mmCIF file of C-alpha atoms and ligand atoms in Angstrom:
data_model
loop_
_atom_site.group_PDB
_atom_site.id
_atom_site.type_symbol
_atom_site.label_atom_id
_atom_site.label_comp_id
_atom_site.label_asym_id
_atom_site.label_seq_id
_atom_site.Cartn_x
_atom_site.Cartn_y
_atom_site.Cartn_z
ATOM 1 C CA SER A 17 -10.134 -3.308 28.911
ATOM 2 C CA ALA A 18 -13.897 -2.904 28.861
ATOM 3 C CA PRO A 19 -15.105 0.817 28.545
ATOM 4 C CA PHE A 20 -16.095 2.167 31.983
ATOM 5 C CA ASP A 21 -19.831 2.123 31.975
ATOM 6 C CA ALA A 22 -21.019 4.394 34.602
ATOM 7 C CA ASN A 23 -24.701 3.340 33.969
ATOM 8 C CA LEU A 24 -23.771 -0.382 34.898
ATOM 9 C CA ILE A 25 -21.502 0.951 37.942
ATOM 10 C CA LYS A 26 -24.533 3.088 39.171
ATOM 11 C CA LYS A 27 -26.752 -0.667 39.744
ATOM 12 C CA ASP A 28 -24.325 -1.415 42.619
ATOM 13 C CA PHE A 29 -25.427 1.610 44.288
ATOM 14 C CA PRO A 30 -28.996 1.058 45.829
ATOM 15 C CA ILE A 31 -29.738 4.348 46.899
ATOM 16 C CA LEU A 32 -29.100 5.468 43.209
ATOM 17 C CA ARG A 33 -32.420 4.032 43.003
ATOM 18 C CA GLU A 34 -34.084 6.472 45.422
ATOM 19 C CA THR A 35 -36.893 9.411 43.878
ATOM 20 C CA VAL A 36 -36.574 12.732 45.148
ATOM 21 C CA ASN A 37 -39.836 14.712 44.396
ATOM 22 C CA GLY A 38 -40.734 12.232 41.989
ATOM 23 C CA LYS A 39 -37.460 12.730 40.082
ATOM 24 C CA PRO A 40 -34.238 10.198 40.003
ATOM 25 C CA LEU A 41 -31.937 11.040 42.425
ATOM 26 C CA VAL A 42 -28.820 12.560 40.977
ATOM 27 C CA TRP A 43 -26.235 12.441 43.775
ATOM 28 C CA PHE A 44 -23.749 15.288 43.261
ATOM 29 C CA ASP A 45 -22.809 16.064 46.674
ATOM 30 C CA ASN A 46 -19.695 13.698 46.336
ATOM 31 C CA ALA A 47 -17.261 15.931 47.985
ATOM 32 C CA ALA A 48 -19.340 15.925 51.034
ATOM 33 C CA THR A 49 -20.047 12.314 50.912
ATOM 34 C CA THR A 50 -19.980 9.110 48.605
ATOM 35 C CA GLN A 51 -22.853 6.829 48.291
ATOM 36 C CA LYS A 52 -21.949 3.004 49.357
ATOM 37 C CA PRO A 53 -21.956 0.174 46.734
ATOM 38 C CA GLN A 54 -24.285 -2.876 47.959
ATOM 39 C CA SER A 55 -20.901 -5.222 48.374
ATOM 40 C CA VAL A 56 -20.108 -2.654 51.456
ATOM 41 C CA ILE A 57 -23.548 -2.791 53.121
ATOM 42 C CA ASP A 58 -23.537 -6.553 52.707
ATOM 43 C CA ARG A 59 -19.667 -6.655 54.302
ATOM 44 C CA ILE A 60 -20.787 -4.866 57.409
ATOM 45 C CA ALA A 61 -24.395 -6.770 57.903
ATOM 46 C CA TYR A 62 -22.023 -10.084 57.606
ATOM 47 C CA PHE A 63 -19.548 -8.706 60.136
ATOM 48 C CA TYR A 64 -22.586 -8.029 62.742
ATOM 49 C CA GLU A 65 -24.185 -11.569 61.699
ATOM 50 C CA HIS A 66 -21.424 -13.784 61.705
ATOM 51 C CA GLU A 67 -18.129 -12.386 63.266
ATOM 52 C CA ASN A 68 -19.017 -9.868 65.863
ATOM 53 C CA SER A 69 -16.720 -9.345 68.656
ATOM 54 C CA ASN A 70 -14.274 -7.115 70.380
ATOM 55 C CA ILE A 71 -10.697 -7.790 69.026
ATOM 56 C CA HIS A 72 -9.002 -9.803 71.477
ATOM 57 C CA ARG A 73 -7.673 -12.575 68.914
ATOM 58 C CA ALA A 74 -6.858 -15.226 71.239
ATOM 59 C CA ALA A 75 -10.372 -15.516 73.293
ATOM 60 C CA HIS A 76 -12.273 -17.353 71.272
ATOM 61 C CA GLU A 77 -13.602 -17.909 67.917
ATOM 62 C CA LEU A 78 -15.604 -14.919 66.822
ATOM 63 C CA ALA A 79 -12.919 -12.767 68.485
ATOM 64 C CA ALA A 80 -10.292 -14.398 66.004
ATOM 65 C CA ARG A 81 -12.764 -13.812 63.053
ATOM 66 C CA ALA A 82 -13.063 -10.086 64.033
ATOM 67 C CA SER A 83 -9.930 -9.535 64.544
ATOM 68 C CA ASP A 84 -8.637 -11.241 61.290
ATOM 69 C CA ALA A 85 -11.165 -9.041 59.372
ATOM 70 C CA TYR A 86 -10.440 -5.679 61.243
ATOM 71 C CA GLU A 87 -6.402 -6.503 60.629
ATOM 72 C CA ALA A 88 -7.602 -7.661 56.866
ATOM 73 C CA ALA A 89 -8.869 -4.079 56.257
ATOM 74 C CA ARG A 90 -5.885 -2.448 57.599
ATOM 75 C CA GLU A 91 -3.801 -4.632 55.257
ATOM 76 C CA LYS A 92 -6.211 -3.442 52.220
ATOM 77 C CA VAL A 93 -5.589 0.251 53.515
ATOM 78 C CA LYS A 94 -2.021 -0.171 53.487
ATOM 79 C CA THR A 95 -1.916 -1.659 49.935
ATOM 80 C CA PHE A 96 -4.385 1.039 48.580
ATOM 81 C CA LEU A 97 -1.920 3.284 49.661
ATOM 82 C CA ASN A 98 0.984 1.354 49.065
ATOM 83 C CA ALA A 99 2.476 2.056 52.433
ATOM 84 C CA SER A 100 5.735 -0.040 53.572
ATOM 85 C CA SER A 101 3.631 -1.792 56.348
ATOM 86 C CA VAL A 102 0.636 -2.106 58.343
ATOM 87 C CA ASN A 103 2.428 -0.671 61.171
ATOM 88 C CA GLU A 104 2.179 2.819 59.235
ATOM 89 C CA ILE A 105 -1.668 2.552 59.251
ATOM 90 C CA VAL A 106 -3.782 4.102 62.225
ATOM 91 C CA PHE A 107 -7.512 3.613 62.092
ATOM 92 C CA VAL A 108 -8.700 6.950 62.807
ATOM 93 C CA ARG A 109 -12.561 8.589 62.636
ATOM 94 C CA GLY A 110 -11.922 10.341 59.611
ATOM 95 C CA ALA A 111 -9.364 13.023 58.212
ATOM 96 C CA THR A 112 -10.406 15.492 60.655
ATOM 97 C CA GLU A 113 -9.306 13.301 63.567
ATOM 98 C CA GLY A 114 -6.052 12.343 61.792
ATOM 99 C CA ILE A 115 -5.069 15.845 61.597
ATOM 100 C CA ASN A 116 -6.116 16.612 65.334
ATOM 101 C CA LEU A 117 -4.244 13.522 66.381
ATOM 102 C CA VAL A 118 -0.697 14.903 64.410
ATOM 103 C CA ALA A 119 -1.426 17.959 65.568
ATOM 104 C CA CYS A 120 -2.047 17.118 69.503
ATOM 105 C CA THR A 121 0.918 14.472 69.171
ATOM 106 C CA TRP A 122 3.890 15.299 67.077
ATOM 107 C CA GLY A 123 2.970 18.771 67.114
ATOM 108 C CA ASP A 124 2.893 19.250 70.867
ATOM 109 C CA GLN A 125 5.918 16.921 71.279
ATOM 110 C CA ASN A 126 8.055 19.005 68.635
ATOM 111 C CA LEU A 127 7.020 22.340 67.804
ATOM 112 C CA ASN A 128 8.124 25.110 69.922
ATOM 113 C CA SER A 129 7.955 29.014 70.399
ATOM 114 C CA GLY A 130 9.112 30.767 66.924
ATOM 115 C CA ASP A 131 8.824 27.427 64.870
ATOM 116 C CA GLU A 132 6.424 27.913 61.462
ATOM 117 C CA ILE A 133 3.792 25.950 60.338
ATOM 118 C CA ILE A 134 2.986 26.457 56.551
ATOM 119 C CA VAL A 135 -0.532 25.565 55.212
ATOM 120 C CA SER A 136 -1.959 26.630 51.723
ATOM 121 C CA ASN A 137 -5.231 28.941 50.955
ATOM 122 C CA LEU A 138 -7.136 26.147 49.629
ATOM 123 C CA GLU A 139 -7.446 24.349 53.184
ATOM 124 C CA HIS A 140 -10.560 22.769 54.411
ATOM 125 C CA HIS A 141 -11.044 24.073 57.879
ATOM 126 C CA ALA A 142 -10.177 20.450 59.659
ATOM 127 C CA ASN A 143 -6.850 21.336 58.098
ATOM 128 C CA ILE A 144 -6.687 25.030 59.337
ATOM 129 C CA VAL A 145 -8.112 24.932 62.708
ATOM 130 C CA PRO A 146 -6.024 22.195 64.465
ATOM 131 C CA TRP A 147 -2.743 24.029 63.496
ATOM 132 C CA LYS A 148 -3.994 27.586 64.264
ATOM 133 C CA ARG A 149 -4.962 26.429 67.934
ATOM 134 C CA LEU A 150 -1.448 24.673 68.179
ATOM 135 C CA ALA A 151 -0.004 28.128 66.932
ATOM 136 C CA ASP A 152 -2.011 30.076 69.193
ATOM 137 C CA LYS A 153 -0.990 27.529 72.197
ATOM 138 C CA LYS A 154 2.932 27.388 71.497
ATOM 139 C CA GLY A 155 3.559 30.671 69.554
ATOM 140 C CA LEU A 156 3.852 29.480 66.386
ATOM 141 C CA LYS A 157 3.773 31.374 63.123
ATOM 142 C CA LEU A 158 1.009 30.132 60.658
ATOM 143 C CA ARG A 159 1.982 31.026 57.295
ATOM 144 C CA VAL A 160 -0.112 30.463 53.867
ATOM 145 C CA ILE A 161 0.556 29.578 50.740
ATOM 146 C CA PRO A 162 -1.196 31.884 48.372
ATOM 147 C CA VAL A 163 -2.899 31.017 45.038
ATOM 148 C CA ASP A 164 -3.444 32.501 42.054
ATOM 149 C CA ASP A 165 -7.283 33.814 40.522
ATOM 150 C CA ASP A 166 -7.684 30.377 39.176
ATOM 151 C CA GLY A 167 -7.106 28.840 42.228
ATOM 152 C CA GLN A 168 -3.680 27.195 42.041
ATOM 153 C CA ILE A 169 -0.878 27.288 43.985
ATOM 154 C CA LEU A 170 1.772 29.898 43.511
ATOM 155 C CA LEU A 171 5.276 27.722 44.024
ATOM 156 C CA ASP A 172 7.513 30.772 43.698
ATOM 157 C CA GLU A 173 5.479 32.290 46.509
ATOM 158 C CA TYR A 174 5.517 28.562 48.625
ATOM 159 C CA ALA A 175 9.687 28.389 48.035
ATOM 160 C CA LYS A 176 9.620 32.159 49.849
ATOM 161 C CA LEU A 177 7.933 31.053 52.813
ATOM 162 C CA LEU A 178 10.273 28.072 53.501
ATOM 163 C CA ASN A 179 12.912 28.587 55.920
ATOM 164 C CA SER A 180 15.223 26.976 58.659
ATOM 165 C CA LYS A 181 12.322 27.621 61.341
ATOM 166 C CA THR A 182 9.748 26.056 58.577
ATOM 167 C CA ARG A 183 8.888 22.477 60.828
ATOM 168 C CA LEU A 184 5.326 21.470 59.107
ATOM 169 C CA VAL A 185 4.200 21.923 55.750
ATOM 170 C CA ALA A 186 0.400 20.687 55.780
ATOM 171 C CA PHE A 187 -1.568 20.867 52.609
ATOM 172 C CA THR A 188 -4.372 19.258 50.440
ATOM 173 C CA GLN A 189 -3.956 17.112 47.729
ATOM 174 C CA VAL A 190 -7.361 18.297 46.034
ATOM 175 C CA SER A 191 -9.356 21.362 47.239
ATOM 176 C CA ASN A 192 -12.896 20.225 48.247
ATOM 177 C CA ALA A 193 -13.917 23.772 47.176
ATOM 178 C CA LEU A 194 -12.529 24.676 43.930
ATOM 179 C CA GLY A 195 -11.334 21.137 42.887
ATOM 180 C CA THR A 196 -7.896 22.038 42.439
ATOM 181 C CA VAL A 197 -4.966 19.337 42.225
ATOM 182 C CA THR A 198 -1.996 20.602 43.939
ATOM 183 C CA PRO A 199 1.469 19.656 42.694
ATOM 184 C CA ALA A 200 1.802 17.404 45.844
ATOM 185 C CA LYS A 201 5.077 15.898 44.934
ATOM 186 C CA GLN A 202 6.939 18.864 44.269
ATOM 187 C CA ILE A 203 5.434 20.476 47.672
ATOM 188 C CA VAL A 204 6.479 17.685 49.640
ATOM 189 C CA GLU A 205 10.163 17.749 48.088
ATOM 190 C CA MET A 206 10.278 21.405 48.512
ATOM 191 C CA ALA A 207 9.417 20.761 52.359
ATOM 192 C CA HIS A 208 11.775 17.900 52.823
ATOM 193 C CA ALA A 209 14.523 20.041 51.400
ATOM 194 C CA ALA A 210 13.951 22.827 53.962
ATOM 195 C CA GLY A 211 13.750 20.190 56.854
ATOM 196 C CA ALA A 212 10.017 20.217 57.488
ATOM 197 C CA LYS A 213 7.822 17.498 58.034
ATOM 198 C CA VAL A 214 4.747 17.117 55.746
ATOM 199 C CA LEU A 215 1.121 16.260 56.048
ATOM 200 C CA ILE A 216 -1.379 15.773 53.210
ATOM 201 C CA ASP A 217 -5.061 15.959 53.646
ATOM 202 C CA GLY A 218 -6.041 12.847 51.081
ATOM 203 C CA ALA A 219 -9.449 13.538 52.072
ATOM 204 C CA GLN A 220 -10.450 14.677 48.297
ATOM 205 C CA SER A 221 -7.944 12.880 46.667
ATOM 206 C CA VAL A 222 -8.011 9.049 47.206
ATOM 207 C CA SER A 223 -11.066 8.590 45.759
ATOM 208 C CA HIS A 224 -10.021 10.060 42.470
ATOM 209 C CA MET A 225 -6.662 9.359 41.735
ATOM 210 C CA LYS A 226 -3.798 6.897 42.663
ATOM 211 C CA VAL A 227 -2.339 7.809 45.956
ATOM 212 C CA ASP A 228 1.049 6.051 46.433
ATOM 213 C CA VAL A 229 2.599 7.444 49.755
ATOM 214 C CA GLN A 230 5.977 5.914 48.616
ATOM 215 C CA ASN A 231 6.143 7.739 45.452
ATOM 216 C CA LEU A 232 4.600 11.040 47.365
ATOM 217 C CA ASN A 233 6.595 10.513 50.147
ATOM 218 C CA PRO A 234 4.644 12.534 52.955
ATOM 219 C CA ASP A 235 5.385 11.723 56.236
ATOM 220 C CA PHE A 236 1.525 12.076 57.274
ATOM 221 C CA LEU A 237 -1.371 11.788 54.998
ATOM 222 C CA VAL A 238 -5.276 11.154 56.201
ATOM 223 C CA PHE A 239 -8.277 10.295 54.421
ATOM 224 C CA SER A 240 -12.032 9.751 55.276
ATOM 225 C CA GLY A 241 -13.654 6.535 54.473
ATOM 226 C CA HIS A 242 -16.971 7.812 53.757
ATOM 227 C CA LYS A 243 -15.566 10.066 50.964
ATOM 228 C CA LEU A 244 -14.224 6.396 49.399
ATOM 229 C CA PHE A 245 -17.747 4.859 49.126
ATOM 230 C CA GLY A 246 -17.259 3.107 52.593
ATOM 231 C CA PRO A 247 -18.990 4.269 55.784
ATOM 232 C CA THR A 248 -18.940 7.047 58.290
ATOM 233 C CA GLY A 249 -16.965 7.164 61.202
ATOM 234 C CA ILE A 250 -13.887 5.359 59.983
ATOM 235 C CA GLY A 251 -10.590 6.610 58.131
ATOM 236 C CA ALA A 252 -6.939 6.329 57.984
ATOM 237 C CA LEU A 253 -3.999 7.801 59.393
ATOM 238 C CA TYR A 254 -0.985 7.160 57.209
ATOM 239 C CA GLY A 255 2.548 7.789 59.218
ATOM 240 C CA LYS A 256 5.817 6.943 58.378
ATOM 241 C CA GLU A 257 6.468 3.780 61.255
ATOM 242 C CA ASP A 258 9.586 5.721 62.719
ATOM 243 C CA LEU A 259 7.680 9.056 63.209
ATOM 244 C CA LEU A 260 4.847 7.294 64.843
ATOM 245 C CA ASN A 261 6.803 5.283 67.403
ATOM 246 C CA GLU A 262 8.577 8.489 68.609
ATOM 247 C CA MET A 263 4.988 10.198 69.080
ATOM 248 C CA GLN A 264 3.046 10.071 72.279
ATOM 249 C CA PRO A 265 -0.132 8.673 72.091
ATOM 250 C CA TYR A 266 -3.201 10.735 71.507
ATOM 251 C CA GLN A 267 -6.022 9.048 73.506
ATOM 252 C CA SER A 268 -5.039 6.576 76.072
ATOM 253 C CA GLY A 269 -6.687 3.710 77.841
ATOM 254 C CA GLY A 270 -6.992 0.131 76.875
ATOM 255 C CA ASN A 271 -5.479 -1.502 73.837
ATOM 256 C CA MET A 272 -2.788 0.875 73.760
ATOM 257 C CA ILE A 273 -0.533 -0.408 76.309
ATOM 258 C CA GLN A 274 1.972 -3.285 76.863
ATOM 259 C CA ASP A 275 1.821 -2.853 80.625
ATOM 260 C CA VAL A 276 0.405 -0.914 83.557
ATOM 261 C CA THR A 277 1.341 -0.510 86.645
ATOM 262 C CA PHE A 278 0.726 2.577 88.824
ATOM 263 C CA GLU A 279 4.126 3.616 88.432
ATOM 264 C CA GLU A 280 4.731 3.164 85.137
ATOM 265 C CA ILE A 281 2.860 2.573 81.698
ATOM 266 C CA LYS A 282 4.547 0.949 78.649
ATOM 267 C CA TYR A 283 2.834 1.677 75.313
ATOM 268 C CA HIS A 284 2.482 -0.499 72.408
ATOM 269 C CA LYS A 285 4.008 0.687 69.124
ATOM 270 C CA ALA A 286 2.059 2.011 66.231
ATOM 271 C CA PRO A 287 -0.454 1.452 65.038
ATOM 272 C CA ASN A 288 -2.166 -0.263 68.662
ATOM 273 C CA ARG A 289 -0.510 2.745 70.583
ATOM 274 C CA PHE A 290 -2.874 5.541 68.715
ATOM 275 C CA GLU A 291 -6.145 3.255 69.072
ATOM 276 C CA ALA A 292 -6.994 3.535 72.650
ATOM 277 C CA GLY A 293 -10.479 1.995 73.234
ATOM 278 C CA THR A 294 -12.927 -0.234 71.091
ATOM 279 C CA GLY A 295 -12.380 0.951 67.809
ATOM 280 C CA ASN A 296 -14.905 1.172 64.930
ATOM 281 C CA ILE A 297 -14.579 -2.654 63.825
ATOM 282 C CA ALA A 298 -17.136 -2.937 61.742
ATOM 283 C CA ASP A 299 -16.688 0.298 59.866
ATOM 284 C CA ALA A 300 -13.066 -0.384 59.214
ATOM 285 C CA ILE A 301 -14.164 -3.614 57.680
ATOM 286 C CA GLY A 302 -16.610 -1.668 55.736
ATOM 287 C CA LEU A 303 -13.585 0.570 54.453
ATOM 288 C CA GLY A 304 -11.625 -2.665 53.463
ATOM 289 C CA ALA A 305 -14.969 -3.672 51.515
ATOM 290 C CA ALA A 306 -14.977 -0.241 49.539
ATOM 291 C CA ILE A 307 -11.401 -0.413 48.955
ATOM 292 C CA ASP A 308 -12.171 -3.818 47.437
ATOM 293 C CA TYR A 309 -14.954 -2.307 45.159
ATOM 294 C CA VAL A 310 -12.638 0.735 44.255
ATOM 295 C CA THR A 311 -9.729 -1.381 43.366
ATOM 296 C CA LYS A 312 -11.840 -3.671 41.232
ATOM 297 C CA LEU A 313 -13.120 -0.350 39.120
ATOM 298 C CA GLY A 314 -9.404 0.585 38.893
ATOM 299 C CA ILE A 315 -8.661 3.894 40.464
ATOM 300 C CA GLU A 316 -6.870 5.084 37.197
ATOM 301 C CA ASN A 317 -10.256 4.071 35.137
ATOM 302 C CA ILE A 318 -12.212 6.188 37.551
ATOM 303 C CA GLY A 319 -9.935 8.959 37.356
ATOM 304 C CA GLN A 320 -9.906 9.332 33.763
ATOM 305 C CA TYR A 321 -13.962 8.869 33.524
ATOM 306 C CA GLU A 322 -14.314 11.206 35.866
ATOM 307 C CA HIS A 323 -11.620 13.483 34.296
ATOM 308 C CA GLN A 324 -14.005 13.265 30.916
ATOM 309 C CA LEU A 325 -17.225 13.905 32.778
ATOM 310 C CA LEU A 326 -16.167 17.202 34.269
ATOM 311 C CA GLU A 327 -15.170 18.457 30.948
ATOM 312 C CA TYR A 328 -18.487 17.780 29.714
ATOM 313 C CA ALA A 329 -19.977 19.350 32.905
ATOM 314 C CA THR A 330 -17.784 22.297 32.792
ATOM 315 C CA LYS A 331 -18.429 23.021 28.733
ATOM 316 C CA LEU A 332 -21.818 22.914 29.272
ATOM 317 C CA LEU A 333 -21.891 25.087 32.704
ATOM 318 C CA LYS A 334 -19.935 27.942 30.909
ATOM 319 C CA GLU A 335 -22.350 28.233 28.168
ATOM 320 C CA ILE A 336 -25.157 29.464 30.658
ATOM 321 C CA PRO A 337 -24.991 33.083 30.842
ATOM 322 C CA GLY A 338 -24.607 34.481 34.294
ATOM 323 C CA VAL A 339 -22.445 31.654 35.363
ATOM 324 C CA ARG A 340 -19.446 32.264 37.198
ATOM 325 C CA LEU A 341 -17.120 29.163 37.581
ATOM 326 C CA ILE A 342 -14.929 29.639 40.903
ATOM 327 C CA GLY A 343 -11.756 27.551 40.627
ATOM 328 C CA THR A 344 -10.248 27.584 37.180
ATOM 329 C CA ALA A 345 -7.031 25.107 37.630
ATOM 330 C CA ALA A 346 -5.654 23.470 34.520
ATOM 331 C CA ASN A 347 -5.814 20.482 36.906
ATOM 332 C CA LYS A 348 -8.677 19.491 38.546
ATOM 333 C CA ALA A 349 -10.836 16.675 40.023
ATOM 334 C CA SER A 350 -14.696 16.264 40.373
ATOM 335 C CA VAL A 351 -15.608 19.505 41.911
ATOM 336 C CA LEU A 352 -17.191 22.407 40.106
ATOM 337 C CA SER A 353 -18.142 25.365 42.296
ATOM 338 C CA PHE A 354 -20.177 28.425 40.870
ATOM 339 C CA ASN A 355 -22.618 31.130 41.301
ATOM 340 C CA LEU A 356 -25.264 31.970 39.038
ATOM 341 C CA GLN A 357 -25.756 35.736 38.899
ATOM 342 C CA GLY A 358 -29.278 36.967 39.945
ATOM 343 C CA TYR A 359 -30.026 33.936 41.681
ATOM 344 C CA SER A 360 -28.831 33.411 45.298
ATOM 345 C CA ASN A 361 -27.047 29.851 46.199
ATOM 346 C CA ASP A 362 -29.782 28.704 47.799
ATOM 347 C CA HIS A 363 -32.744 29.141 45.321
ATOM 348 C CA VAL A 364 -30.081 27.395 43.146
ATOM 349 C CA GLY A 365 -29.584 24.630 45.140
ATOM 350 C CA GLN A 366 -33.347 24.368 45.922
ATOM 351 C CA ALA A 367 -34.071 24.232 42.362
ATOM 352 C CA LEU A 368 -32.282 21.850 41.512
ATOM 353 C CA ASN A 369 -33.581 19.500 44.438
ATOM 354 C CA LYS A 370 -36.601 20.036 43.223
ATOM 355 C CA GLU A 371 -35.483 18.064 40.276
ATOM 356 C CA GLY A 372 -33.893 15.515 42.313
ATOM 357 C CA VAL A 373 -30.322 16.732 41.782
ATOM 358 C CA ALA A 374 -28.565 17.101 45.492
ATOM 359 C CA VAL A 375 -25.481 19.893 45.335
ATOM 360 C CA ARG A 376 -23.887 21.504 48.338
ATOM 361 C CA THR A 377 -24.572 25.374 48.518
ATOM 362 C CA GLY A 378 -22.230 27.094 51.311
ATOM 363 C CA HIS A 379 -19.279 27.907 51.912
ATOM 364 C CA HIS A 380 -17.823 24.041 52.064
ATOM 365 C CA CYS A 381 -15.710 24.508 55.515
ATOM 366 C CA ALA A 382 -13.165 26.468 53.322
ATOM 367 C CA GLN A 383 -13.984 30.095 53.974
ATOM 368 C CA PRO A 384 -10.530 31.180 53.215
ATOM 369 C CA ILE A 385 -10.421 30.396 49.821
ATOM 370 C CA LEU A 386 -13.724 31.346 48.820
ATOM 371 C CA ARG A 387 -13.111 34.805 50.387
ATOM 372 C CA ARG A 388 -9.711 34.621 48.189
ATOM 373 C CA MET A 389 -12.045 33.978 45.072
ATOM 374 C CA GLY A 390 -14.201 36.810 46.105
ATOM 375 C CA VAL A 391 -17.180 35.089 47.464
ATOM 376 C CA GLU A 392 -18.412 33.877 50.553
ATOM 377 C CA THR A 393 -20.438 30.758 49.213
ATOM 378 C CA THR A 394 -21.025 28.863 46.070
ATOM 379 C CA VAL A 395 -23.005 26.013 44.601
ATOM 380 C CA ARG A 396 -20.963 22.560 44.183
ATOM 381 C CA PRO A 397 -21.843 20.103 42.221
ATOM 382 C CA SER A 398 -19.198 17.303 42.504
ATOM 383 C CA LEU A 399 -18.954 14.162 40.593
ATOM 384 C CA ALA A 400 -18.381 10.655 41.028
ATOM 385 C CA PHE A 401 -17.474 7.420 39.054
ATOM 386 C CA TYR A 402 -21.588 6.659 39.199
ATOM 387 C CA ASN A 403 -22.230 9.868 37.623
ATOM 388 C CA THR A 404 -23.498 9.981 34.100
ATOM 389 C CA THR A 405 -23.701 12.340 31.573
ATOM 390 C CA GLN A 406 -27.096 11.942 31.645
ATOM 391 C CA ASP A 407 -26.817 13.187 35.511
ATOM 392 C CA VAL A 408 -25.209 15.907 34.186
ATOM 393 C CA ASP A 409 -27.669 16.973 31.243
ATOM 394 C CA THR A 410 -30.544 16.976 34.314
ATOM 395 C CA PHE A 411 -28.367 19.468 36.391
ATOM 396 C CA ILE A 412 -27.617 21.959 32.998
ATOM 397 C CA GLN A 413 -31.139 21.851 31.869
ATOM 398 C CA THR A 414 -32.546 22.841 35.461
ATOM 399 C CA LEU A 415 -30.080 25.714 35.338
ATOM 400 C CA TRP A 416 -31.593 26.799 32.035
ATOM 401 C CA GLU A 417 -34.957 26.165 33.047
ATOM 402 C CA LEU A 418 -34.376 28.142 36.043
ATOM 403 C CA LYS A 419 -33.475 31.385 33.951
ATOM 404 C CA LYS A 420 -36.315 30.705 31.657
ATOM 405 C CA VAL A 421 -39.026 31.330 34.850
ATOM 406 C CA ARG A 422 -37.274 34.165 35.768
ATOM 407 C CA PHE A 423 -37.378 35.939 32.209
HETATM 408 N N1 PMP B 13 -10.207 17.975 54.012
HETATM 409 C C1 PMP B 13 -10.945 17.975 53.012
HETATM 410 C C2 PMP B 13 -10.047 18.737 52.004
HETATM 411 C C3 PMP B 13 -12.399 17.650 53.108
HETATM 412 O O1 PMP B 13 -13.132 18.003 51.947
HETATM 413 C C4 PMP B 13 -12.949 17.031 54.361
HETATM 414 C C5 PMP B 13 -14.511 17.048 54.407
HETATM 415 N N2 PMP B 13 -15.423 17.777 53.750
HETATM 416 C C6 PMP B 13 -12.188 17.109 55.547
HETATM 417 C C7 PMP B 13 -10.679 17.477 55.488
HETATM 418 C C8 PMP B 13 -12.816 16.438 56.938
HETATM 419 O O2 PMP B 13 -13.220 15.536 56.788
HETATM 420 P P1 PMP B 13 -14.009 14.136 57.653
HETATM 421 O O3 PMP B 13 -15.141 15.280 57.950
HETATM 422 O O4 PMP B 13 -14.374 13.047 57.085
HETATM 423 O O5 PMP B 13 -13.365 14.291 58.948
#
């Protein structure tokens, strides 16, 4: 196959032609959100120009176009995740809404006082807060898989946490704060062996590696479209079909019912049961276009290229005196969290912004793992396939210049 040409791919993303402070934009904030290829932008515009309608298929021509495009997008998500059926794909606002949906429906229905939920120390707040709230409400015990000093899951410690009271293990496949890739398949197998259900937070993984739900075998998996080169406000919850159909609705109203009387309400089966009201039709279709784009590049090619770029950046970053890399797992994706001794993270972030380099500084909505690593905040460049070695060089050069000014 043709070599992966990030310089060429970059041209598909109009925003990457922006300048910031007179410098070409270097977008290194991909873990927060990704940029959108022209094909995604065009697809959303096409929807509003040619297809816009609510999705009640039989009513008229545009309703049929909108319904078909929306359901085609669901099919694309299904294929992308290798789910067994489109009935396993629920459109939600994003990873956060997907996790809240599971906590408020499955969790509320099935968990009782004394039951235990396991999360990992690596989790984003989105995969902590809904479980902590549920635990407080129902008297559940929330247990935490510890990590080693490199930010890697300690499987032996995890094994000790599992017991007959464990009902759910909820964990991230890639840490947004450190970039750690967790041994997802093993974590799922161990949870199932203990009789627990599993939710995988795929927010940071689906854009970097092949995520196959039939191979990984979680009961639930969530991700956000905006981190996968698609629009904001749309994402997906994957759930095993039987499980979804046993769950009570999350929100209720139109679209999710089969029949309503004042005496009794019959719900649709999944996924419609969880899609009350008018959904984010245009952006679901936009997400479908993003999946097409990623699929055309090939997720394995993407992962391979990004891995090389991450190694290149890591090597150069470590050569700068005073850099402390936070998160040094053997298996990492995309993220380089660090502190620069003698400089506040804000100062580093501003110096980079001056040169057009966008990075996130802060706690990255993952305070427990940063505290475990002994810091409150980091500077966090995060890479995507449209980043080039030249982008990395600009970033590294700026850090060297920053040090020169000081000394
Ligand atoms: N989980 C992880 C690992 C994340 O990185 C994020 C976003 N930073 C989320 C969940 C939440 O995603 P969203 O804000 O799109 O719902």
